[in-house]
XYZ file of C-alpha atoms in Angstrom:
631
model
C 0.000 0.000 0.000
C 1.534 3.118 -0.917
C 0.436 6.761 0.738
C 1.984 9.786 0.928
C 1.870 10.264 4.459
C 0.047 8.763 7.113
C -4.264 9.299 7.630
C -4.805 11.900 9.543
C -8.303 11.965 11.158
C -10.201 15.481 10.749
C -10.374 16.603 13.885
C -6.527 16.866 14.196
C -5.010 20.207 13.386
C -2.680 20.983 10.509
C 0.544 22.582 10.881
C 1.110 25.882 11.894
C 0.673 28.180 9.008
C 2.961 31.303 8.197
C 1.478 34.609 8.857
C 0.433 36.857 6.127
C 0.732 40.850 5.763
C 3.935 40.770 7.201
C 5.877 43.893 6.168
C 9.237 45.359 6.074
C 8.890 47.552 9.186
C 7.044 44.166 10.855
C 10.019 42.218 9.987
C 12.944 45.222 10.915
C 11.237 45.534 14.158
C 11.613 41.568 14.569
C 15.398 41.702 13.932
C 16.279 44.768 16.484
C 13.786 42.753 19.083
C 15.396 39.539 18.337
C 18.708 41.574 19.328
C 17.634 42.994 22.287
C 16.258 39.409 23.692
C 20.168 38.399 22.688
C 21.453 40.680 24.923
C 19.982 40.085 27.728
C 20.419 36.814 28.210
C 24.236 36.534 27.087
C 25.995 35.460 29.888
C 30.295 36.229 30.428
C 30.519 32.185 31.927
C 28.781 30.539 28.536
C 28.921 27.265 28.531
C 30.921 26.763 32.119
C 27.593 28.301 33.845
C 26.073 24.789 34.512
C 27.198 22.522 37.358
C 27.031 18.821 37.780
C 23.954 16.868 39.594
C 26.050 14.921 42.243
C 26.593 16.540 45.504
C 23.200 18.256 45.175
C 20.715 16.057 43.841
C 20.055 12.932 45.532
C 19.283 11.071 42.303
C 21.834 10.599 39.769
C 23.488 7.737 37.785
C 24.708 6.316 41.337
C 21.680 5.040 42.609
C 18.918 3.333 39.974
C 15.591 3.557 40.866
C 14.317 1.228 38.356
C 16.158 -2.171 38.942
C 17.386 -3.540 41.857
C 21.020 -3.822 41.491
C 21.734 -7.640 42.837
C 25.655 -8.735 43.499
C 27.473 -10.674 40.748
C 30.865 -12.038 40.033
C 33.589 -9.558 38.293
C 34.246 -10.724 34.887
C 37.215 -11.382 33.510
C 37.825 -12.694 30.012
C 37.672 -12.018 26.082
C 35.213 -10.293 24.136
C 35.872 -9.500 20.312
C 33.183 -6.440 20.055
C 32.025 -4.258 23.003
C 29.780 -1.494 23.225
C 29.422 1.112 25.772
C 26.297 2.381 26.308
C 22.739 0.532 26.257
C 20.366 2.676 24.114
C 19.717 2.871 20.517
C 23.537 3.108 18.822
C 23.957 0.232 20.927
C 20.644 -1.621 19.899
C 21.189 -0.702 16.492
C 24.809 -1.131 15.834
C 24.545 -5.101 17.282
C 21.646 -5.587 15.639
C 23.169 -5.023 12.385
C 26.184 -6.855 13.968
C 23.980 -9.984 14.459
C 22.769 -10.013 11.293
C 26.019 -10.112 10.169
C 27.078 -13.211 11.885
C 28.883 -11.531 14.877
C 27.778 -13.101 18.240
C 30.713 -12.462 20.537
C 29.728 -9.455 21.914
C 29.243 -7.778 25.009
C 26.991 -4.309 25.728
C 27.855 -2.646 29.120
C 25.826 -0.172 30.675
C 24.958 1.204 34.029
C 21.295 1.110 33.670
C 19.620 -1.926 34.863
C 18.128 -2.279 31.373
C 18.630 -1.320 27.883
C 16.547 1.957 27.290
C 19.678 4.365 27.244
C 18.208 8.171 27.426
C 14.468 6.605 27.220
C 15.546 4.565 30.296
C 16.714 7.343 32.592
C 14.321 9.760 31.370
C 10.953 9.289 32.941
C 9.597 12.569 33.687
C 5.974 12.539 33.326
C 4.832 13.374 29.274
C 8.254 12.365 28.243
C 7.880 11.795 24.085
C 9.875 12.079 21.531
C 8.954 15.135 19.100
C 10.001 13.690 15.803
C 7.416 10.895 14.276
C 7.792 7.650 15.585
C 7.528 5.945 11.936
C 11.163 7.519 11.246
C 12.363 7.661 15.021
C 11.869 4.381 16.219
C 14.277 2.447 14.442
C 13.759 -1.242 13.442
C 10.578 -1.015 13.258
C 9.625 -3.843 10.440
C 12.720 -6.250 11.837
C 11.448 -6.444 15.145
C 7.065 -6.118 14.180
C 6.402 -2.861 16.009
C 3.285 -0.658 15.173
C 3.188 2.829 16.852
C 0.019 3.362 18.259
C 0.550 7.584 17.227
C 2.417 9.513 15.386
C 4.271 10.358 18.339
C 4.755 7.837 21.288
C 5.342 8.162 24.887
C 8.584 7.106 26.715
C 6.900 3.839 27.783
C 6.029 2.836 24.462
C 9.856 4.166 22.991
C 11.438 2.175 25.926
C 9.535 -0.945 25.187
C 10.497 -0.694 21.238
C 13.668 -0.249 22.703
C 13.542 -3.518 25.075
C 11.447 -5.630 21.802
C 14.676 -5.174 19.619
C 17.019 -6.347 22.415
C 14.394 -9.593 22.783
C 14.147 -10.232 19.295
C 18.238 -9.723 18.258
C 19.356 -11.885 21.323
C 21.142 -9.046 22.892
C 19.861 -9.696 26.839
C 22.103 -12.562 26.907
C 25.304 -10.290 26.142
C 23.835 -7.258 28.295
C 26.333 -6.486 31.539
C 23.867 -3.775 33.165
C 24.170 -1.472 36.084
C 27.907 -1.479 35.666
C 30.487 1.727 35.541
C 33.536 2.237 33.484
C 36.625 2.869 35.045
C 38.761 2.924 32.331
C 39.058 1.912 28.817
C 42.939 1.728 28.011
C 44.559 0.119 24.347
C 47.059 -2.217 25.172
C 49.250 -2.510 21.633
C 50.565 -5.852 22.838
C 47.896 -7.746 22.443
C 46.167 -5.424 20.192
C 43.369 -5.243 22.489
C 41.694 -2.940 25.030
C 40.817 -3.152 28.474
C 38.646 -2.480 30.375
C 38.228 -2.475 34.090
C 34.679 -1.313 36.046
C 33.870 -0.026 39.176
C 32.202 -3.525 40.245
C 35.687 -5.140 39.711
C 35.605 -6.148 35.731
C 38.642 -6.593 34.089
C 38.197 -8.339 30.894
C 39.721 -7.650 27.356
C 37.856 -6.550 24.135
C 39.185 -6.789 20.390
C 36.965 -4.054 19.367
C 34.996 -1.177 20.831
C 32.079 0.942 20.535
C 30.977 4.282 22.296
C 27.517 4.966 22.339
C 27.400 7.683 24.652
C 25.780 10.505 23.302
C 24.968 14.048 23.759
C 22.148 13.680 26.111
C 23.951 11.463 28.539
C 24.798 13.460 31.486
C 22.650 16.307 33.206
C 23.260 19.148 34.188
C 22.056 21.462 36.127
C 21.742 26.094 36.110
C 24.705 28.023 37.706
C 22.249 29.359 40.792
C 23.244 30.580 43.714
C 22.646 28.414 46.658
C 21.397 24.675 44.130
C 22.847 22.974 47.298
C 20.806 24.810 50.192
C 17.398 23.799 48.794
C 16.149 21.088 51.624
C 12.660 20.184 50.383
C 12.320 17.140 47.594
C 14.078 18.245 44.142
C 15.036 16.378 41.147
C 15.870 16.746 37.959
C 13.441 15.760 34.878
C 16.315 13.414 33.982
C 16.051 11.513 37.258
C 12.609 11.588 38.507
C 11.766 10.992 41.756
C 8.276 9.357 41.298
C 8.502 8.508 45.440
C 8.261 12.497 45.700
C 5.159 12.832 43.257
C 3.444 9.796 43.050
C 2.075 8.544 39.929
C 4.451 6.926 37.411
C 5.317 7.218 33.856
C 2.368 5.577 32.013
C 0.365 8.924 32.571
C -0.946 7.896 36.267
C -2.231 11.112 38.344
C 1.208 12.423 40.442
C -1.550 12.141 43.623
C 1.428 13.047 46.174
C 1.265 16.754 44.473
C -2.248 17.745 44.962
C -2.028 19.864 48.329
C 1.836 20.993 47.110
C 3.335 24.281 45.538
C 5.845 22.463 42.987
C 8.230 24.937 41.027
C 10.294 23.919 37.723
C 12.874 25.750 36.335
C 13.097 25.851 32.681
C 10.943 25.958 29.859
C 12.658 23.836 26.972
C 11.792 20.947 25.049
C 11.615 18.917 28.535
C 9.505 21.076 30.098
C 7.368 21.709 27.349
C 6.413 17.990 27.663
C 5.875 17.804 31.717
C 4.464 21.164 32.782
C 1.005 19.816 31.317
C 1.386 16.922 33.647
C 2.972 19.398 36.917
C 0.191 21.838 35.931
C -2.711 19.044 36.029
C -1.673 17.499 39.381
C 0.197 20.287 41.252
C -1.564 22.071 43.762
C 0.083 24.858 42.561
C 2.859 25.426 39.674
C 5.361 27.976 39.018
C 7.597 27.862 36.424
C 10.500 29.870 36.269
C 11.250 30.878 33.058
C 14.188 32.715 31.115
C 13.614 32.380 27.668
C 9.892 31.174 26.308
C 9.940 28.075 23.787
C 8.024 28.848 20.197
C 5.710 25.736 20.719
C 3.415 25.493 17.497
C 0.962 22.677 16.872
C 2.092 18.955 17.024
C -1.100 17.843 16.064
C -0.528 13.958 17.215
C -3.187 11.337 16.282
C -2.938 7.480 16.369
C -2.004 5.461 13.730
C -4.525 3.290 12.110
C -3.688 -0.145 12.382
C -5.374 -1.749 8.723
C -3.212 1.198 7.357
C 0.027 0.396 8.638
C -0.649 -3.231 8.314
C -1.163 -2.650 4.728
C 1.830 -1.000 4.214
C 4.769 -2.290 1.481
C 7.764 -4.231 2.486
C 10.643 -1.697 3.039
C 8.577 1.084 3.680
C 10.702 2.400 6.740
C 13.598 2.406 4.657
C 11.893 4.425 1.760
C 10.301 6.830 4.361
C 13.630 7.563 6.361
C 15.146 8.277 3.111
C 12.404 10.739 2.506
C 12.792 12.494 5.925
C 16.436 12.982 5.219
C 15.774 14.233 1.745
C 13.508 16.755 2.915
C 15.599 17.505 6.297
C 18.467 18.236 3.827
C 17.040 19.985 0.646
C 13.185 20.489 1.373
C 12.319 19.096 -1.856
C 10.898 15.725 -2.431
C 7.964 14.255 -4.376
C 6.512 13.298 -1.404
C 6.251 13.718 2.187
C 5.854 11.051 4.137
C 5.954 12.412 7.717
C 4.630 15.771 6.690
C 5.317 16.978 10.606
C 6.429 20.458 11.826
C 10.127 19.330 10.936
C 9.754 18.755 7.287
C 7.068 21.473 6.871
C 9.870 24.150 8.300
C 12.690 23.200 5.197
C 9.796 23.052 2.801
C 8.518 26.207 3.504
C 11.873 27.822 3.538
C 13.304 26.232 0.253
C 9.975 26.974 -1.445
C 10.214 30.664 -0.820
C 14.173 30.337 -2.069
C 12.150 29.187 -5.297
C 9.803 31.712 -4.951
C 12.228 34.404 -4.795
C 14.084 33.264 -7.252
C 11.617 33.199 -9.806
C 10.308 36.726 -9.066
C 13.927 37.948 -9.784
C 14.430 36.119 -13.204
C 16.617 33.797 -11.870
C 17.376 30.093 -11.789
C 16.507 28.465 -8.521
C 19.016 25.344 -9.076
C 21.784 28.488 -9.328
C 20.865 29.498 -5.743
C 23.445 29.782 -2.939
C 23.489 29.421 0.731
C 23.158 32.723 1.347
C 19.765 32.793 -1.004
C 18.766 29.982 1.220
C 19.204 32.259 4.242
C 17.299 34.985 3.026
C 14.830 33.050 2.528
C 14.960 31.235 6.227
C 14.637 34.548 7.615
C 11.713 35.938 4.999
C 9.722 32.701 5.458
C 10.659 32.377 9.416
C 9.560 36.254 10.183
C 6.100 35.051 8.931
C 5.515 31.530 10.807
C 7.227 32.704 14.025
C 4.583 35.482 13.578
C 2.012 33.242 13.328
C 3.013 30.868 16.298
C 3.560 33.883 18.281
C -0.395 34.713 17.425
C -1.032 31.332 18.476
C 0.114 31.826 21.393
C -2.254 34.453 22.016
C -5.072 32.926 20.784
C -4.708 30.388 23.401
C -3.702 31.658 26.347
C -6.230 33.964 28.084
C -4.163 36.284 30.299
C -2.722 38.793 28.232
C 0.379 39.240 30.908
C 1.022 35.678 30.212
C 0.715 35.364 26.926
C 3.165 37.900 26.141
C 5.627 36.156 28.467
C 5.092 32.751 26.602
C 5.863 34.143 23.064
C 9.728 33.440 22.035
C 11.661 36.621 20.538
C 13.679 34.681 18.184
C 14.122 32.825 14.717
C 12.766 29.018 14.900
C 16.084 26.893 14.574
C 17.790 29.538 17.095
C 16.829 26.507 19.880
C 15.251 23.481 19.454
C 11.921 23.679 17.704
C 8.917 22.426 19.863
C 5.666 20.944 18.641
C 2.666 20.493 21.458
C -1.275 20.720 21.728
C -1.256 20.913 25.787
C 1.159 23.132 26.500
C -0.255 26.492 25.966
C -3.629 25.695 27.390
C -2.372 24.197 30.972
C -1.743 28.475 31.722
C -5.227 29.077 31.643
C -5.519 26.669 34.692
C -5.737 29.196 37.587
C -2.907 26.949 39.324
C -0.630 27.332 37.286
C 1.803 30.724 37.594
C 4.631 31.707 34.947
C 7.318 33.377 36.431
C 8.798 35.288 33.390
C 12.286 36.604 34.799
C 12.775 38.619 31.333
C 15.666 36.720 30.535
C 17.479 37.457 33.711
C 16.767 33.735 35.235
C 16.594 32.486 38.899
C 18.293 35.013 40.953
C 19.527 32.382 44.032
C 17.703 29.664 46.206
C 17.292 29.240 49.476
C 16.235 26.395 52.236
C 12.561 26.843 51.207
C 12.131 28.389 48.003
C 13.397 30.195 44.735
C 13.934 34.030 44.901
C 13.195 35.490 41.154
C 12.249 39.050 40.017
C 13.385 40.081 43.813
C 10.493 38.064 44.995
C 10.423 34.334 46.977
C 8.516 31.387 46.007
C 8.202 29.032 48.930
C 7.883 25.380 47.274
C 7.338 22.076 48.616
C 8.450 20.259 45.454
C 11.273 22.056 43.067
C 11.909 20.215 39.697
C 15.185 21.039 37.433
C 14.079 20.556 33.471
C 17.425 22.228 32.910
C 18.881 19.753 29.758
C 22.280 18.213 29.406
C 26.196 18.674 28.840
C 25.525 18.941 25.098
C 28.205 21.243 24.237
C 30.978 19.820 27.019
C 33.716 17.952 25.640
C 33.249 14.521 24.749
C 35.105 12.447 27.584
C 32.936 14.636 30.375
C 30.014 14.056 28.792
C 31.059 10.027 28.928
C 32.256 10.729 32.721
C 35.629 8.413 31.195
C 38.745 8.711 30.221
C 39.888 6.666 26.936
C 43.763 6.008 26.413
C 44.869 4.841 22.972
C 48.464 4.168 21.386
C 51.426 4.845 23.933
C 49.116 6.295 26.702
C 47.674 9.259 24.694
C 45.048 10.223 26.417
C 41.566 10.919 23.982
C 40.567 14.455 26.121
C 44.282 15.298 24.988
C 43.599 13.900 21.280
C 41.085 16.048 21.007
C 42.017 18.833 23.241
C 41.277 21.277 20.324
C 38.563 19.662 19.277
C 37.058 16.721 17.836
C 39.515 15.099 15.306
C 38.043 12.038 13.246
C 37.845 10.475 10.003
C 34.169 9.984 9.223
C 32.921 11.184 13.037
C 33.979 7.462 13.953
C 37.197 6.594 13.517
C 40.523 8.656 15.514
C 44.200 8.181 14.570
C 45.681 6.413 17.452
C 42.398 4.504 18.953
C 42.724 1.624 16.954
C 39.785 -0.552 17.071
C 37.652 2.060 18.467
C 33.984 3.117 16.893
C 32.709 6.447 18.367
C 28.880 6.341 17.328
C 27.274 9.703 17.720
C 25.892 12.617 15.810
C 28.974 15.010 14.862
C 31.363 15.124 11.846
C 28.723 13.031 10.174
C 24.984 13.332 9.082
C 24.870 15.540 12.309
C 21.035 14.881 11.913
C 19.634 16.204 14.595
C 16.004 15.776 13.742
C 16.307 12.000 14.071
C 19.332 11.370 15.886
C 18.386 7.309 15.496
C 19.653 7.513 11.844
C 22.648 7.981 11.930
C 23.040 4.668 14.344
C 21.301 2.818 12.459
C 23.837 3.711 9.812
C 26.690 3.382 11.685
C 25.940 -0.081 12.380
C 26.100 -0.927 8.646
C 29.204 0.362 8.656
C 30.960 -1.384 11.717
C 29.464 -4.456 10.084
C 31.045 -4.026 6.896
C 34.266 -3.360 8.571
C 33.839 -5.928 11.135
C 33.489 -8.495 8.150
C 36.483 -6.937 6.088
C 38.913 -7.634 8.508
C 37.440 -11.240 8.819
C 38.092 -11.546 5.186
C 41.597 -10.226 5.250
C 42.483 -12.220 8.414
C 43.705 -8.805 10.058
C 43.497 -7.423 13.833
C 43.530 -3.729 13.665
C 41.369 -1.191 12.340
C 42.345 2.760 12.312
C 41.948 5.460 10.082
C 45.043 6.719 8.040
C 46.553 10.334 9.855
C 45.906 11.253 5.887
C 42.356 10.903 5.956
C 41.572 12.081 9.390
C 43.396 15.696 8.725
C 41.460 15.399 5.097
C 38.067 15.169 6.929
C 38.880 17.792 10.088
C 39.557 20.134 6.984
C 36.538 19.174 5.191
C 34.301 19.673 8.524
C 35.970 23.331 8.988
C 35.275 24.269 5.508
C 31.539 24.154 6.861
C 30.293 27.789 7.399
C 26.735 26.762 6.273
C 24.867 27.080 9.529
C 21.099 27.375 9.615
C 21.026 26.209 13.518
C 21.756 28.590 16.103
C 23.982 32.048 15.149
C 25.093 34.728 16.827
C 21.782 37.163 16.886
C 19.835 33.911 18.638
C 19.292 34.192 22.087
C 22.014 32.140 24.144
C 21.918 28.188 23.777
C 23.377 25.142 23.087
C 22.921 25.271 19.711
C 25.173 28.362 19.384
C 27.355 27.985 22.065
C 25.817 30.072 24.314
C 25.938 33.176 22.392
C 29.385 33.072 22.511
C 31.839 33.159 19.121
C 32.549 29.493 18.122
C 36.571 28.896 17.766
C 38.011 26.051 15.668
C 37.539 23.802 18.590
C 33.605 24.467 18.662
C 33.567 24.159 15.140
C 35.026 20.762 15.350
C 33.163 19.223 18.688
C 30.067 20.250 17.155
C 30.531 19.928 13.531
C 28.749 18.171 10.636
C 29.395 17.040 6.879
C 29.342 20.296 4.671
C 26.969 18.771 1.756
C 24.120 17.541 3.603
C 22.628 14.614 5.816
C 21.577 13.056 2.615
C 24.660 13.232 0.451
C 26.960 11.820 3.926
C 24.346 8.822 4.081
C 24.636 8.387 0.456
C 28.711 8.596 0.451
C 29.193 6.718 3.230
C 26.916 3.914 1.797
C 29.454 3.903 -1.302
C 32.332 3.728 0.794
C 31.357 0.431 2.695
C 29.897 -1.165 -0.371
C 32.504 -0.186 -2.954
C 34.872 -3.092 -1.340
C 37.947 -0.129 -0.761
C 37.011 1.403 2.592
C 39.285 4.393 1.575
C 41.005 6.336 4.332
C 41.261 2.936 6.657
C 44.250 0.741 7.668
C 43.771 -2.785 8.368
C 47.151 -3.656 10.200
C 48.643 -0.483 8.863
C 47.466 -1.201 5.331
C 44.715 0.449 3.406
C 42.974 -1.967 0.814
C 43.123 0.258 -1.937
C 46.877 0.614 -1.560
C 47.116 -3.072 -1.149
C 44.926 -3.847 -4.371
């Protein structure tokens, strides 16, 4: 059965829609407005502001909530593949593995189950905003239907759990364990690996799945540590404190409490409907409003989906890419608030183009930028409107409407958002942009006023922007000791976003210096795992032990990645973030820690498929030897 997207019942609402009329004054007065919100939010600290959860927060990665942690034996023998980390670049990369033949395997993790982010994060209305037909990966492999277009944590974390179960992985799982250290020992052209339980075993090859939204953090406020009343952060919630649990149960330990949460980003965006329903009383502290538009969510008929062609997920992720990259595509498959956003902008690059006599395919980036910000002063408009339209207090309203372009931050898509201010509960605490002034024993001081709370919850996000082996909490030492914080000391250096000079037999499976695509991070496992595989079986066929890139190819790519000045995310007139580095001027070292292929998610997926099909795996050394060179 072929569609072009999936059924939508009436009732649902379409996507926002741009705002007409706008003119030149309306959109002159948007950039020196836009400024203004800048600057007075920019902080001298940047991206050293935030502090770490332990020592103030009594949950964090120490103590696991969800499983019982029982005693075992430390390990100590031979695996040939191990990954670190236990949510989906670990799921998918050994599933791929699996299907490749590989079996001896270990995952390590120090969950008590595999999950990853979806397993930690179990705030109330957790979801994941991009459409689960694209996000959840494996979804024909393993039989999963989505009930919606986008799914709940419980329902991602038991996808998650379903591909472990079907793959076999359980049986090489080594949960609720810490890494110590992860050292290369060139002697045995290994690396080990020792844990806090007492592990010390030895793996031929390894892979880091530890990604960008592994550790949280928390806001640099005065007096985090005096606060004696129950706190947590969204990332470790404390469902003893609120009662209720994640499957949408009523949080009936909040009814007769004043809860405050600090922070109004994509987290919060998802909870404070949930705070704001069960909460005696909610205030939420904000410094900068989120531009929420509609989501527009709906289930997902089941005759349809059953119906649907063999290899449709692969056709459809290809499409989301496709349209993430160039915003041109036959069809739209998704058709969400992501793929609506590059289509409108590229169609008004077309549109200008055409009004000006001139050939749209002959159209630069800076064309395509004039066009983000001509299309973007009319929808932000327009969700700004919304905003309006919903809320009821006018006070309110005006603090909930976001002063900046829409990929400054993280875009947010929600239908329950907006309407939980009109509960008469519920109090937004708009600091205009100067944040939480300190807290105390009792409460949160703001706008030189005091909020006594019972309940105070952190949605505050993650070390996205901290270097690589913080965000891990580990230290990785390659070839003769070098240390990989030192490696990479100014700034990421890789061949591919995977592969380092000097870490032989080491995989780093993320986001950056690849596809970077952020608006379905679960792509770019999925297609690392093809490519381990291939390698994986390459070396099998040549009867070799080491894998590394060449020091050729890896100062080839770091140039290629800083010849990227093609930015549509973040930029300096946004208002501070972590998707411009906190208003702050990126250096070569940001460039490289957060940096992405220069031609496009699509055009990386489609060269790297090339390279591990083409047989020559260009750029590698397999026991010092590329196979080119060799052929």
């Amino acid at each position: 059965m072929t569609v072009e997207h999936i059924p939508v019942p009436e009732a649902v609402p379409e996507q926002t829609k741009p705002a007409e009329g706008v003119t030149d004054e309306d959109r002159a007065a948007l950039r020196t407005r836009y400024l203004e919100e800048r600057d007075k939010r920019i902080r001298a600290d940047g991206t050293q502001q935030y502090k770490d959860l332990k020592g103030i927060l009594k949950l964090s990665d120490d103590k696991d909530p969800y499983t019982e942690v029982k005693p075992r034996e430390p390990l100590s023998d031979h695996v040939d593949f191990l990954f670190l980390g236990g949510g989906f670049a670990a799921l998918t990369v050994c599933a791929r593995l699996k299907e490749a033949g590989f079996n001896n395997m270990r995952i390590l993790d120090s969950g008590g189950n595999f999950g990853g982010v979806w397993y930690w994060n179990r705030f109330p209305g957790a979801m994941c905003d991009t459409a689960a037909m694209v996000y959840l990966p494996l979804l024909e492999e393993v039989g999963t239907r989505p009930s919606a277009k986008y799914v709940r944590g419980p329902e991602i974390l038991a996808h998650a759990q379903r591909i472990a179960k079907h793959y076999g992985l359980y049986e090489h799982a080594l949960f609720s364990t810490h890494l110590e250290s992860l050292t290369w020992e060139e002697e045995g052209q290994q690396w080990r690996v020792k844990t806090k339980e007492g592990d010390n075993f030895t793996a031929t090859h390894v892979a880091m799945g530890t990604g960008p939204l592994n550790k949280p953090h928390l806001p640099g406020v005065e007096g985090l540590e005096k606060f004696k009343r129950p706190a947590m952060h969204t990332a470790r919630w404390d469902f003893e404190v609120t009662g209720g649990g994640w499957n949408d149960e009523v949080m009936d330990k909040l009814k007769d409490k004043r809860v405050g949460i600090i922070g109004t980003g994509a987290t919060a965006v998802q909870c404070i409907p949930q705070l704001g329903r069960d909460s005696g009383e909610l205030f939420v502290f904000q410094r900068t409003a989120s531009a929420v538009a509609v989501r527009g969510n709906h289930e997902i008929d089941p005759e349809w989906f059953a119906n649907l062609e063999k290899g449709w997920q692969a056709k459809w992720l290809s499409n989301f890419v496709t349209l993430m990259s160039t915003g041109i595509a036959d069809v739209d498959h998704v058709h969400d608030g992501w793929t609506d956003s590059v289509k409108r902008i590229t169609g008004r690059m077309i549109q200008e183009a055409v009004k000006n006599g001139k050939n749209p395919a002959e159209m630069g980036f800076a064309d395509y930028i004039k066009a983000y910000h001509l299309s973007d002063d009319e929808y932000t408009t327009a969700v700004r409107a919304r905003t309006d339209e919903i809320v009821k207090d006018k006070k309110t309203a005006d603090g909930l409407k976001a002063w900046y372009r829409q990929y400054c931050k993280r875009p947010c898509f929600h239908d329950e958002y907006l309407e939980t201010f009109n509960r008469p509960t519920v109090h937004l605490v708009d600091t205009d942009g100067q944040g939480v002034e300190r807290i105390d024993e009792t409460g949160v001081w703001a706008n030189g006023k005091h909020y006594e709370l019972d309940v105070l919850v952190y949605a505050t996000g993650f070390e996205f922007s901290s270097s690589y082996t913080k965000r891990s909490a580990l230290e990785v030492y390659g070839r003769n000791g070098l240390a990989l914080s030192d490696a990479w000391g100014e700034g990421m250096k890789s061949y591919q976003g995977m592969h380092v000079r000097d870490f032989p037999n080491l995989f780093i499976v993320g986001i950056f210096q690849g596809a970077s695509l952020i608006s379905n991070v679960t792509s770019n496992f999925t297609d690392a795992g093809l490519t381990i595989a291939a390698m994986l079986k390459k070396e099998k066929e040549l009867g070799t032990k080491v894998i590394e890139t060449s020091v050729q190819a890896q100062d080839d790519w770091v140039k290629l990645i800083l010849s990227n000045t093609n930015k549509i995310t973040g930029g300096p007139e946004c208002t501070p973030g972590y998707y411009n580095n906190e208003g702050h001027e990126e250096g070569e070292k940001e460039r490289l820690d957060g940096g992405r292929y220069p031609h496009g998610s699509h055009k990386y997926f489609a060269y790297i498929d090339d390279w591990r099909t083409n047989g020559r795996f260009e750029g590698i050394e397999f026991d010092g030897q590329e196979v080119a060179v060799a052929a």
